PDB file of C-alpha atoms and ligand atoms in Angstrom:
ATOM      1  CA  MET N  27      91.708  66.149  33.521  1.00  0.00           C
ATOM      2  CA  GLU N  28      89.997  62.819  35.431  1.00  0.00           C
ATOM      3  CA  ASN N  29      92.749  61.810  35.867  1.00  0.00           C
ATOM      4  CA  PHE N  30      94.393  65.004  37.977  1.00  0.00           C
ATOM      5  CA  ARG N  31      94.710  63.818  41.282  1.00  0.00           C
ATOM      6  CA  LYS N  32      95.662  66.462  43.684  1.00  0.00           C
ATOM      7  CA  GLU N  33      98.553  66.481  46.298  1.00  0.00           C
ATOM      8  CA  PRO N  34      97.358  65.990  49.579  1.00  0.00           C
ATOM      9  CA  ARG N  35      98.386  68.621  52.401  1.00  0.00           C
ATOM     10  CA  ILE N  36     100.095  67.843  54.662  1.00  0.00           C
ATOM     11  CA  ALA N  37     101.152  70.344  57.754  1.00  0.00           C
ATOM     12  CA  VAL N  38     103.097  69.290  60.601  1.00  0.00           C
ATOM     13  CA  PHE N  39     102.483  72.013  64.122  1.00  0.00           C
ATOM     14  CA  PRO N  40     106.261  72.109  65.751  1.00  0.00           C
ATOM     15  CA  GLY N  41     105.690  72.758  69.728  1.00  0.00           C
ATOM     16  CA  SER N  42     107.647  71.167  73.036  1.00  0.00           C
ATOM     17  CA  PHE N  43     104.050  70.601  73.484  1.00  0.00           C
ATOM     18  CA  ASP N  44     105.546  70.113  77.909  1.00  0.00           C
ATOM     19  CA  PRO N  45     102.281  69.447  77.560  1.00  0.00           C
ATOM     20  CA  ILE N  46      99.519  69.688  75.336  1.00  0.00           C
ATOM     21  CA  THR N  47      96.310  71.872  77.015  1.00  0.00           C
ATOM     22  CA  VAL N  48      93.092  72.633  75.508  1.00  0.00           C
ATOM     23  CA  GLY N  49      95.350  75.967  73.426  1.00  0.00           C
ATOM     24  CA  HIS N  50      97.394  73.677  71.274  1.00  0.00           C
ATOM     25  CA  GLU N  51      94.437  70.971  70.925  1.00  0.00           C
ATOM     26  CA  ALA N  52      91.637  73.616  69.099  1.00  0.00           C
ATOM     27  CA  ILE N  53      94.605  74.692  67.047  1.00  0.00           C
ATOM     28  CA  ILE N  54      94.883  71.271  65.549  1.00  0.00           C
ATOM     29  CA  ARG N  55      91.819  71.060  64.951  1.00  0.00           C
ATOM     30  CA  ARG N  56      90.580  73.387  63.383  1.00  0.00           C
ATOM     31  CA  ALA N  57      94.145  73.265  61.366  1.00  0.00           C
ATOM     32  CA  LEU N  58      92.472  70.119  60.029  1.00  0.00           C
ATOM     33  CA  THR N  59      89.642  72.571  58.611  1.00  0.00           C
ATOM     34  CA  LEU N  60      92.680  73.649  56.384  1.00  0.00           C
ATOM     35  CA  PHE N  61      94.960  70.207  55.969  1.00  0.00           C
ATOM     36  CA  ASP N  62      94.518  66.995  55.051  1.00  0.00           C
ATOM     37  CA  LYS N  63      96.761  65.832  57.444  1.00  0.00           C
ATOM     38  CA  VAL N  64      98.050  67.671  60.537  1.00  0.00           C
ATOM     39  CA  ILE N  65     102.011  66.452  62.152  1.00  0.00           C
ATOM     40  CA  VAL N  66     102.281  66.775  65.920  1.00  0.00           C
ATOM     41  CA  ALA N  67     105.696  67.860  65.882  1.00  0.00           C
ATOM     42  CA  ILE N  68     108.270  67.429  68.708  1.00  0.00           C
ATOM     43  CA  GLY N  69     111.092  68.897  68.533  1.00  0.00           C
ATOM     44  CA  HIS N  70     113.728  67.722  71.302  1.00  0.00           C
ATOM     45  CA  ASN N  71     117.048  69.445  70.120  1.00  0.00           C
ATOM     46  CA  THR N  72     117.293  72.135  72.291  1.00  0.00           C
ATOM     47  CA  ALA N  73     119.205  72.582  75.720  1.00  0.00           C
ATOM     48  CA  LYS N  74     115.343  73.521  76.676  1.00  0.00           C
ATOM     49  CA  LYS N  75     114.923  70.376  79.633  1.00  0.00           C
ATOM     50  CA  SER N  76     111.319  69.433  79.262  1.00  0.00           C
ATOM     51  CA  LEU N  77     109.290  68.972  82.714  1.00  0.00           C
ATOM     52  CA  PHE N  78     107.145  65.671  81.119  1.00  0.00           C
ATOM     53  CA  PRO N  79     108.741  61.973  79.463  1.00  0.00           C
ATOM     54  CA  LEU N  80     108.784  62.752  75.464  1.00  0.00           C
ATOM     55  CA  GLU N  81     107.394  59.189  75.571  1.00  0.00           C
ATOM     56  CA  ARG N  82     104.095  60.435  77.607  1.00  0.00           C
ATOM     57  CA  ARG N  83     104.409  63.828  76.122  1.00  0.00           C
ATOM     58  CA  ILE N  84     103.193  61.788  72.544  1.00  0.00           C
ATOM     59  CA  GLU N  85     101.172  59.593  74.672  1.00  0.00           C
ATOM     60  CA  TRP N  86      98.578  62.813  75.125  1.00  0.00           C
ATOM     61  CA  ILE N  87      98.700  63.928  71.801  1.00  0.00           C
ATOM     62  CA  LYS N  88      97.422  61.430  70.563  1.00  0.00           C
ATOM     63  CA  THR N  89      95.054  60.921  73.491  1.00  0.00           C
ATOM     64  CA  ALA N  90      93.427  63.741  72.450  1.00  0.00           C
ATOM     65  CA  LEU N  91      93.106  64.157  69.357  1.00  0.00           C
ATOM     66  CA  GLN N  92      92.085  59.798  69.303  1.00  0.00           C
ATOM     67  CA  ASP N  93      88.932  60.960  67.547  1.00  0.00           C
ATOM     68  CA  LYS N  94      91.011  62.257  64.212  1.00  0.00           C
ATOM     69  CA  SER N  95      93.906  59.869  64.403  1.00  0.00           C
ATOM     70  CA  ASP N  96      93.093  58.610  60.458  1.00  0.00           C
ATOM     71  CA  VAL N  97      94.466  62.740  60.163  1.00  0.00           C
ATOM     72  CA  VAL N  98      96.624  63.628  62.807  1.00  0.00           C
ATOM     73  CA  GLU N  99     100.259  61.696  63.382  1.00  0.00           C
ATOM     74  CA  VAL N 100     102.166  62.699  66.269  1.00  0.00           C
ATOM     75  CA  GLN N 101     106.147  63.053  65.914  1.00  0.00           C
ATOM     76  CA  SER N 102     109.253  63.927  67.389  1.00  0.00           C
ATOM     77  CA  PHE N 103     111.825  64.826  65.143  1.00  0.00           C
ATOM     78  CA  THR N 104     115.650  66.874  65.804  1.00  0.00           C
ATOM     79  CA  GLY N 105     117.118  69.682  64.174  1.00  0.00           C
ATOM     80  CA  LEU N 106     115.577  71.754  62.069  1.00  0.00           C
ATOM     81  CA  THR N 107     111.810  72.019  61.037  1.00  0.00           C
ATOM     82  CA  ILE N 108     111.747  72.448  57.964  1.00  0.00           C
ATOM     83  CA  ASP N 109     114.658  69.313  57.209  1.00  0.00           C
ATOM     84  CA  PHE N 110     111.350  67.715  59.529  1.00  0.00           C
ATOM     85  CA  CYS N 111     108.916  69.320  56.875  1.00  0.00           C
ATOM     86  CA  LYS N 112     110.922  68.030  54.014  1.00  0.00           C
ATOM     87  CA  LYS N 113     110.565  64.354  55.288  1.00  0.00           C
ATOM     88  CA  MET N 114     107.091  64.329  55.291  1.00  0.00           C
ATOM     89  CA  ASN N 115     106.388  65.964  52.799  1.00  0.00           C
ATOM     90  CA  ALA N 116     104.374  69.071  54.795  1.00  0.00           C
ATOM     91  CA  ARG N 117     104.767  71.864  52.342  1.00  0.00           C
ATOM     92  CA  PHE N 118     103.038  73.920  55.528  1.00  0.00           C
ATOM     93  CA  ILE N 119     104.246  74.864  59.434  1.00  0.00           C
ATOM     94  CA  VAL N 120     101.081  75.547  61.425  1.00  0.00           C
ATOM     95  CA  ARG N 121     101.517  77.739  63.894  1.00  0.00           C
ATOM     96  CA  GLY N 122      99.162  79.328  67.165  1.00  0.00           C
ATOM     97  CA  LEU N 123      99.593  83.272  68.060  1.00  0.00           C
ATOM     98  CA  ARG N 124      98.272  84.704  71.500  1.00  0.00           C
ATOM     99  CA  THR N 125     100.508  87.753  71.698  1.00  0.00           C
ATOM    100  CA  SER N 126     102.397  90.244  70.017  1.00  0.00           C
ATOM    101  CA  THR N 127     105.642  88.200  71.615  1.00  0.00           C
ATOM    102  CA  ASP N 128     104.494  85.433  69.547  1.00  0.00           C
ATOM    103  CA  PHE N 129     103.966  86.993  66.967  1.00  0.00           C
ATOM    104  CA  GLU N 130     107.172  88.635  66.800  1.00  0.00           C
ATOM    105  CA  PHE N 131     109.122  84.818  67.303  1.00  0.00           C
ATOM    106  CA  GLU N 132     106.933  83.878  64.499  1.00  0.00           C
ATOM    107  CA  TYR N 133     107.426  86.222  62.211  1.00  0.00           C
ATOM    108  CA  SER N 134     110.881  86.221  62.286  1.00  0.00           C
ATOM    109  CA  THR N 135     111.279  82.440  62.184  1.00  0.00           C
ATOM    110  CA  GLY N 136     108.729  82.292  58.826  1.00  0.00           C
ATOM    111  CA  GLN N 137     110.547  84.622  56.488  1.00  0.00           C
ATOM    112  CA  VAL N 138     113.765  82.435  57.316  1.00  0.00           C
ATOM    113  CA  ASN N 139     111.521  79.479  56.447  1.00  0.00           C
ATOM    114  CA  ARG N 140     110.139  80.694  53.626  1.00  0.00           C
ATOM    115  CA  GLN N 141     113.118  81.575  52.498  1.00  0.00           C
ATOM    116  CA  ILE N 142     115.645  78.853  52.819  1.00  0.00           C
ATOM    117  CA  GLY N 143     113.476  75.673  53.358  1.00  0.00           C
ATOM    118  CA  GLY N 144     110.345  77.160  50.775  1.00  0.00           C
ATOM    119  CA  ILE N 145     107.960  76.716  53.896  1.00  0.00           C
ATOM    120  CA  GLU N 146     104.802  78.579  54.021  1.00  0.00           C
ATOM    121  CA  THR N 147     104.465  79.730  58.016  1.00  0.00           C
ATOM    122  CA  VAL N 148     100.186  79.640  58.325  1.00  0.00           C
ATOM    123  CA  LEU N 149      99.302  81.216  61.727  1.00  0.00           C
ATOM    124  CA  LEU N 150      95.990  80.820  63.637  1.00  0.00           C
ATOM    125  CA  LEU N 151      94.746  83.126  65.824  1.00  0.00           C
ATOM    126  CA  THR N 152      94.333  81.969  69.457  1.00  0.00           C
ATOM    127  CA  ASP N 153      90.457  81.218  70.746  1.00  0.00           C
ATOM    128  CA  PRO N 154      89.794  84.123  72.838  1.00  0.00           C
ATOM    129  CA  GLN N 155      89.474  81.878  75.570  1.00  0.00           C
ATOM    130  CA  TYR N 156      92.472  80.110  75.297  1.00  0.00           C
ATOM    131  CA  THR N 157      94.581  82.854  74.503  1.00  0.00           C
ATOM    132  CA  HIS N 158      96.125  83.277  78.964  1.00  0.00           C
ATOM    133  CA  ILE N 159      96.786  79.993  78.581  1.00  0.00           C
ATOM    134  CA  SER N 160     100.287  78.285  77.872  1.00  0.00           C
ATOM    135  CA  SER N 161     102.467  75.080  79.171  1.00  0.00           C
ATOM    136  CA  GLY N 162     104.738  76.699  81.292  1.00  0.00           C
ATOM    137  CA  ILE N 163     101.364  77.889  83.255  1.00  0.00           C
ATOM    138  CA  VAL N 164      99.918  74.014  83.149  1.00  0.00           C
ATOM    139  CA  ARG N 165     103.706  73.377  84.257  1.00  0.00           C
ATOM    140  CA  ASP N 166     103.607  75.815  86.904  1.00  0.00           C
ATOM    141  CA  ILE N 167     100.210  74.796  88.210  1.00  0.00           C
ATOM    142  CA  PHE N 168     100.633  70.786  87.804  1.00  0.00           C
ATOM    143  CA  LEU N 169     104.348  70.900  90.239  1.00  0.00           C
ATOM    144  CA  TYR N 170     101.927  72.950  93.129  1.00  0.00           C
ATOM    145  CA  GLY N 171      98.763  70.470  92.803  1.00  0.00           C
ATOM    146  CA  GLY N 172      95.969  72.791  91.332  1.00  0.00           C
ATOM    147  CA  ALA N 173      93.578  71.286  89.700  1.00  0.00           C
ATOM    148  CA  LEU N 174      94.365  71.095  85.881  1.00  0.00           C
ATOM    149  CA  GLU N 175      90.759  69.939  84.150  1.00  0.00           C
ATOM    150  CA  THR N 176      89.968  72.809  81.853  1.00  0.00           C
ATOM    151  CA  LEU N 177      93.020  73.637  81.007  1.00  0.00           C
ATOM    152  CA  ILE N 178      94.520  70.534  79.475  1.00  0.00           C
ATOM    153  CA  PRO N 179      92.756  67.848  76.250  1.00  0.00           C
ATOM    154  CA  LYS N 180      90.148  65.434  78.248  1.00  0.00           C
ATOM    155  CA  GLY N 181      91.410  62.449  79.046  1.00  0.00           C
ATOM    156  CA  ILE N 182      94.707  63.596  80.002  1.00  0.00           C
ATOM    157  CA  LYS N 183      96.333  62.757  84.036  1.00  0.00           C
ATOM    158  CA  LEU N 184      99.675  64.389  83.716  1.00  0.00           C
ATOM    159  CA  THR N 185     101.821  62.437  85.035  1.00  0.00           C
ATOM    160  CA  THR N 186     106.077  63.199  85.003  1.00  0.00           C
ATOM    161  CA  ASP N 187     106.358  59.460  85.469  1.00  0.00           C
ATOM    162  CA  GLU N 188     109.127  59.821  88.736  1.00  0.00           C
ATOM    163  CA  LYS N 189     108.340  57.943  92.062  1.00  0.00           C
TER     164      LYS N 189
HETATM  165  P1  LIG Z 204     107.230  76.112  71.159  1.00  0.00           P
HETATM  166  O1  LIG Z 204     108.385  76.849  72.356  1.00  0.00           O
HETATM  167  O2  LIG Z 204     107.579  76.616  70.669  1.00  0.00           O
HETATM  168  O3  LIG Z 204     106.508  77.760  71.219  1.00  0.00           O
HETATM  169  P2  LIG Z 204     104.613  75.184  72.572  1.00  0.00           P
HETATM  170  O4  LIG Z 204     104.279  73.639  72.148  1.00  0.00           O
HETATM  171  O5  LIG Z 204     104.987  76.085  73.672  1.00  0.00           O
HETATM  172  O6  LIG Z 204     105.945  75.172  72.129  1.00  0.00           O
HETATM  173  O7  LIG Z 204     103.579  75.614  71.560  1.00  0.00           O
HETATM  174  C1  LIG Z 204     103.293  75.331  69.710  1.00  0.00           C
HETATM  175  C2  LIG Z 204     102.649  75.904  69.587  1.00  0.00           C
HETATM  176  O8  LIG Z 204     101.233  76.229  69.780  1.00  0.00           O
HETATM  177  C3  LIG Z 204     103.354  77.964  69.158  1.00  0.00           C
HETATM  178  O9  LIG Z 204     103.077  78.333  68.095  1.00  0.00           O
HETATM  179  C4  LIG Z 204     102.688  77.842  70.422  1.00  0.00           C
HETATM  180  O10 LIG Z 204     101.977  79.337  70.390  1.00  0.00           O
HETATM  181  C5  LIG Z 204     100.655  77.669  70.332  1.00  0.00           C
HETATM  182  N1  LIG Z 204     100.512  77.800  71.088  1.00  0.00           N
HETATM  183  C6  LIG Z 204     100.448  77.698  73.066  1.00  0.00           C
HETATM  184  N2  LIG Z 204      99.756  77.687  72.921  1.00  0.00           N
HETATM  185  C7  LIG Z 204      98.354  77.673  72.924  1.00  0.00           C
HETATM  186  C8  LIG Z 204      97.458  78.466  72.839  1.00  0.00           C
HETATM  187  N3  LIG Z 204      96.924  78.654  73.870  1.00  0.00           N
HETATM  188  N4  LIG Z 204      96.484  78.888  71.418  1.00  0.00           N
HETATM  189  C9  LIG Z 204      96.399  79.358  70.783  1.00  0.00           C
HETATM  190  N5  LIG Z 204      98.307  78.683  70.296  1.00  0.00           N
HETATM  191  C10 LIG Z 204      99.197  77.984  70.984  1.00  0.00           C
END
């Protein structure tokens, strides 16, 4: 019993994070109460074009979670999320649930990821105060020059790097 060592519980939190919002930040912080380490993974293999450059998106997540830098890692990946999980030794995927539309998507994706990859999906219900917040809304407000302070983590200044 003395030599018994538990394997660290590693979870991958995949998404586009274009950009990170206070909703994402809350999910990451709550996931840290369940897992030893959370890898925030920016997937960029789809045809979906992002507004913000990958380097900025990574930097903003790191800034938002800088007080947790010992247990939060930020990576980008291409290909299947389950393959990335295996590479990182992660047995769990974390996702946030806002609406029933989120649920429909997560249900089928989560089932397939367990069936073909043996990876468990853990769905965290969004804090009611963040239900309406999405990266898409933040992008729209950014493009029209609106106030973003309450929607994105503190210490972040959005820019597309365009001159
Ligand atoms: P994707 O394009 O894969 O949905 P996102 O970056 O939009 O990537 O979201 C990543 C994850 O964060 C998803 O599980 C999404 O449901 C969750 N999420 C996004 N916004 C919120 C929020 N306001 N509250 C809780 N979860 C959220």
